[in-house]
mmCIF file of C-alpha atoms in Angstrom:
data_model
loop_
_atom_site.group_PDB
_atom_site.id
_atom_site.type_symbol
_atom_site.label_atom_id
_atom_site.label_comp_id
_atom_site.label_asym_id
_atom_site.label_seq_id
_atom_site.Cartn_x
_atom_site.Cartn_y
_atom_site.Cartn_z
ATOM 1 C CA ASP A 1481 171.593 250.128 238.116
ATOM 2 C CA ALA A 1482 172.332 253.844 238.136
ATOM 3 C CA LEU A 1483 170.286 256.195 240.263
ATOM 4 C CA PRO A 1484 168.134 258.763 238.448
ATOM 5 C CA ILE A 1485 169.673 262.242 238.193
ATOM 6 C CA SER A 1486 166.752 263.700 240.187
ATOM 7 C CA TRP A 1487 167.848 261.611 243.164
ATOM 8 C CA LEU A 1488 171.373 263.023 242.874
ATOM 9 C CA VAL A 1489 170.039 266.577 242.836
ATOM 10 C CA ALA A 1490 168.056 265.823 246.010
ATOM 11 C CA LEU A 1491 171.265 264.683 247.702
ATOM 12 C CA VAL A 1492 173.111 267.793 246.592
ATOM 13 C CA VAL A 1493 170.345 270.076 247.859
ATOM 14 C CA GLY A 1494 170.610 268.477 251.276
ATOM 15 C CA SER A 1495 174.389 268.815 251.462
ATOM 16 C CA GLY A 1496 174.439 272.092 253.419
ATOM 17 C CA ASP A 1497 176.152 275.432 252.961
ATOM 18 C CA LYS A 1498 179.656 274.545 254.184
ATOM 19 C CA ALA A 1499 182.058 271.788 253.245
ATOM 20 C CA SER A 1500 182.589 269.373 256.095
ATOM 21 C CA LEU A 1501 185.922 268.096 254.800
ATOM 22 C CA THR A 1502 188.955 269.745 253.304
ATOM 23 C CA THR A 1503 188.378 269.698 249.562
ATOM 24 C CA PRO A 1504 190.913 270.196 246.768
ATOM 25 C CA THR A 1505 191.193 272.990 244.223
ATOM 26 C CA ILE A 1506 193.153 273.369 240.974
ATOM 27 C CA VAL A 1507 196.175 275.699 240.814
ATOM 28 C CA ASN A 1508 198.265 275.609 237.646
ATOM 29 C CA GLY A 1509 196.750 272.236 236.787
ATOM 30 C CA GLU A 1510 197.607 270.695 240.196
ATOM 31 C CA ARG A 1511 195.060 269.811 242.872
ATOM 32 C CA LEU A 1512 195.829 271.452 246.211
ATOM 33 C CA PRO A 1513 193.907 271.329 249.496
ATOM 34 C CA THR A 1514 191.834 274.368 250.380
ATOM 35 C CA SER A 1515 190.146 275.660 253.476
ATOM 36 C CA ASN A 1516 186.855 274.104 254.420
ATOM 37 C CA THR A 1517 185.422 277.483 255.394
ATOM 38 C CA GLU A 1518 184.664 278.683 251.874
ATOM 39 C CA PRO A 1519 180.954 278.516 250.989
ATOM 40 C CA GLN A 1520 179.451 276.003 248.609
ATOM 41 C CA PRO A 1521 177.350 278.182 246.293
ATOM 42 C CA ARG A 1522 174.102 276.657 245.106
ATOM 43 C CA LEU A 1523 173.218 277.654 241.549
ATOM 44 C CA SER A 1524 169.858 277.381 239.879
ATOM 45 C CA ILE A 1525 170.148 277.728 236.100
ATOM 46 C CA ASP A 1526 167.210 279.029 234.081
ATOM 47 C CA GLU A 1527 168.294 278.430 230.487
ATOM 48 C CA GLN A 1528 164.986 279.611 229.015
ATOM 49 C CA ARG A 1529 165.262 283.039 230.647
ATOM 50 C CA ARG A 1530 169.076 283.001 230.346
ATOM 51 C CA ARG A 1531 169.739 283.705 234.020
ATOM 52 C CA ILE A 1532 171.400 282.123 237.046
ATOM 53 C CA LEU A 1533 170.268 282.401 240.652
ATOM 54 C CA ILE A 1534 173.018 281.995 243.224
ATOM 55 C CA GLU A 1535 171.193 281.086 246.415
ATOM 56 C CA ARG A 1536 171.453 283.867 249.052
ATOM 57 C CA TRP A 1537 173.524 286.064 246.728
ATOM 58 C CA GLY A 1538 171.196 286.951 243.890
ATOM 59 C CA MET A 1539 170.574 286.822 240.169
ATOM 60 C CA ILE A 1540 173.104 286.874 237.327
ATOM 61 C CA GLN A 1541 171.888 287.774 233.851
ATOM 62 C CA GLY A 1542 173.254 288.855 230.493
ATOM 63 C CA ALA A 1543 176.777 287.983 229.378
ATOM 64 C CA ASN A 1544 177.704 286.630 232.823
ATOM 65 C CA ALA A 1545 174.783 284.203 232.734
ATOM 66 C CA GLU A 1546 175.720 283.133 229.194
ATOM 67 C CA LEU A 1547 179.217 282.264 230.412
ATOM 68 C CA LEU A 1548 177.928 280.193 233.340
ATOM 69 C CA ILE A 1549 175.314 278.462 231.164
ATOM 70 C CA ALA A 1550 178.045 277.489 228.675
ATOM 71 C CA LEU A 1551 180.163 276.032 231.497
ATOM 72 C CA ALA A 1552 177.170 274.232 233.022
ATOM 73 C CA GLY A 1553 176.854 271.810 230.086
ATOM 74 C CA PRO A 1554 180.078 269.873 230.759
ATOM 75 C CA PHE A 1555 179.432 270.129 234.522
ATOM 76 C CA ARG A 1556 176.006 268.493 234.170
ATOM 77 C CA GLU A 1557 177.408 265.802 231.883
ATOM 78 C CA ALA A 1558 180.063 264.951 234.480
ATOM 79 C CA LEU A 1559 177.341 264.727 237.144
ATOM 80 C CA ARG A 1560 175.305 262.367 234.958
ATOM 81 C CA ASN A 1561 178.395 260.226 234.418
ATOM 82 C CA GLU A 1562 179.096 260.205 238.170
ATOM 83 C CA LEU A 1563 182.671 261.433 237.684
ATOM 84 C CA PRO A 1564 184.792 262.383 240.680
ATOM 85 C CA PRO A 1565 185.516 266.146 240.907
ATOM 86 C CA GLU A 1566 189.087 265.787 239.637
ATOM 87 C CA GLN A 1567 187.726 264.302 236.388
ATOM 88 C CA PHE A 1568 185.171 267.024 235.646
ATOM 89 C CA PRO A 1569 186.203 268.365 232.239
ATOM 90 C CA PHE A 1570 187.459 271.834 231.475
ATOM 91 C CA LEU A 1571 185.977 273.580 228.445
ATOM 92 C CA ALA A 1572 188.868 274.641 226.206
ATOM 93 C CA ALA A 1573 189.192 278.391 225.767
ATOM 94 C CA ALA A 1574 188.818 278.101 221.975
ATOM 95 C CA LYS A 1575 185.578 276.122 222.351
ATOM 96 C CA LEU A 1576 184.226 278.534 224.968
ATOM 97 C CA MET A 1577 185.094 281.482 222.709
ATOM 98 C CA ASP A 1578 183.138 279.813 219.911
ATOM 99 C CA VAL A 1579 180.106 279.092 222.120
ATOM 100 C CA LEU A 1580 180.050 282.668 223.451
ATOM 101 C CA GLY A 1581 180.876 284.289 220.118
ATOM 102 C CA VAL A 1582 183.905 286.185 221.425
ATOM 103 C CA SER A 1583 186.802 287.056 219.176
ATOM 104 C CA SER A 1584 189.955 286.570 221.263
ATOM 105 C CA ASP A 1585 191.494 285.101 224.406
ATOM 106 C CA ALA A 1586 191.733 288.605 225.849
ATOM 107 C CA VAL A 1587 188.003 289.184 225.397
ATOM 108 C CA LEU A 1588 187.260 285.807 226.998
ATOM 109 C CA ARG A 1589 189.525 286.521 229.979
ATOM 110 C CA GLN A 1590 187.797 289.903 230.417
ATOM 111 C CA ARG A 1591 184.386 288.202 230.321
ATOM 112 C CA VAL A 1592 185.466 285.703 233.010
ATOM 113 C CA LEU A 1593 186.904 288.525 235.151
ATOM 114 C CA ARG A 1594 183.660 290.515 234.891
ATOM 115 C CA CYS A 1595 181.627 287.462 235.913
ATOM 116 C CA ARG A 1596 183.922 286.784 238.874
ATOM 117 C CA ASN A 1597 183.653 290.431 239.926
ATOM 118 C CA THR A 1598 179.857 290.265 239.723
ATOM 119 C CA ILE A 1599 179.857 287.136 241.900
ATOM 120 C CA LYS A 1600 182.172 288.857 244.388
ATOM 121 C CA ARG A 1601 179.911 291.932 244.507
ATOM 122 C CA LEU A 1602 176.780 289.819 245.058
ATOM 123 C CA ALA A 1603 178.452 287.893 247.896
ATOM 124 C CA LYS A 1604 179.573 291.084 249.617
ATOM 125 C CA GLN A 1605 176.108 292.672 249.215
ATOM 126 C CA ALA A 1606 174.640 289.581 250.896
ATOM 127 C CA GLY A 1607 176.957 290.130 253.856
ATOM 128 C CA ASP A 1608 179.318 287.247 253.078
ATOM 129 C CA VAL A 1609 183.092 287.405 252.914
ATOM 130 C CA GLU A 1610 184.678 288.014 249.540
ATOM 131 C CA PRO A 1611 184.878 284.667 247.733
ATOM 132 C CA SER A 1612 188.041 283.421 246.070
ATOM 133 C CA PRO A 1613 188.184 284.050 242.302
ATOM 134 C CA ASP A 1614 187.861 280.336 241.521
ATOM 135 C CA LEU A 1615 184.971 279.651 243.882
ATOM 136 C CA ILE A 1616 182.542 279.243 240.961
ATOM 137 C CA ILE A 1617 184.671 279.470 237.798
ATOM 138 C CA GLU A 1618 187.975 277.581 237.748
ATOM 139 C CA ASN A 1619 190.538 277.966 235.038
ATOM 140 C CA SER A 1620 193.629 275.928 234.304
ATOM 141 C CA PRO A 1621 196.265 276.944 231.752
ATOM 142 C CA TRP A 1622 196.188 274.706 228.673
ATOM 143 C CA HIS A 1623 192.936 273.102 229.883
ATOM 144 C CA GLY A 1624 190.363 275.900 229.892
ATOM 145 C CA TYR A 1625 187.489 276.798 232.195
ATOM 146 C CA ARG A 1626 184.914 274.940 234.247
ATOM 147 C CA ILE A 1627 182.456 275.336 237.077
ATOM 148 C CA ASN A 1628 184.286 274.363 240.267
ATOM 149 C CA PRO A 1629 183.103 270.815 241.066
ATOM 150 C CA ASP A 1630 184.548 270.931 244.585
ATOM 151 C CA ARG A 1631 182.406 273.893 245.608
ATOM 152 C CA VAL A 1632 179.392 274.495 243.363
ATOM 153 C CA ARG A 1633 176.110 272.621 243.701
ATOM 154 C CA LEU A 1634 173.393 272.789 241.052
ATOM 155 C CA ILE A 1635 169.855 272.822 242.386
ATOM 156 C CA ALA A 1636 166.446 272.757 240.731
ATOM 157 C CA GLY A 1637 164.945 276.179 240.082
ATOM 158 C CA SER A 1638 161.854 277.547 241.742
ATOM 159 C CA ARG A 1639 158.563 276.881 239.989
ATOM 160 C CA ARG A 1640 157.061 280.113 241.374
ATOM 161 C CA ASP A 1641 158.294 282.534 238.735
#
């Protein structure tokens, strides 16, 4: 029998802030080892209010939140299906453009860059080192975009607000 998804989230929450093993990343469609010193951001997604809280770093809203919410769907599905990180799907650029209502690849790339820059700014304001561009959003030519399954952890949101 499969474990309930709530049990999986509890395990993820308890995983800590740093990776304990060297974990892979995607570069030009190939998985390469990365440093184990990069943080593992914990994201809480509030789809009703259309915002994302990155634990310790702060809140993302607006177009940046819309991008992350769109990428969270396939990420959550892969979690439910208990896929290994290398099998987490990428969302094709054309599909992501459709979901976000953007008109061209260039506009989509600009949207991703702005979101990455916002994440970088939040990390630096929190006193952390500048994260790599693909810490939260990975992209692979010919495959598309996804939330980085080797680094990002989804956690339940706070019930306080």
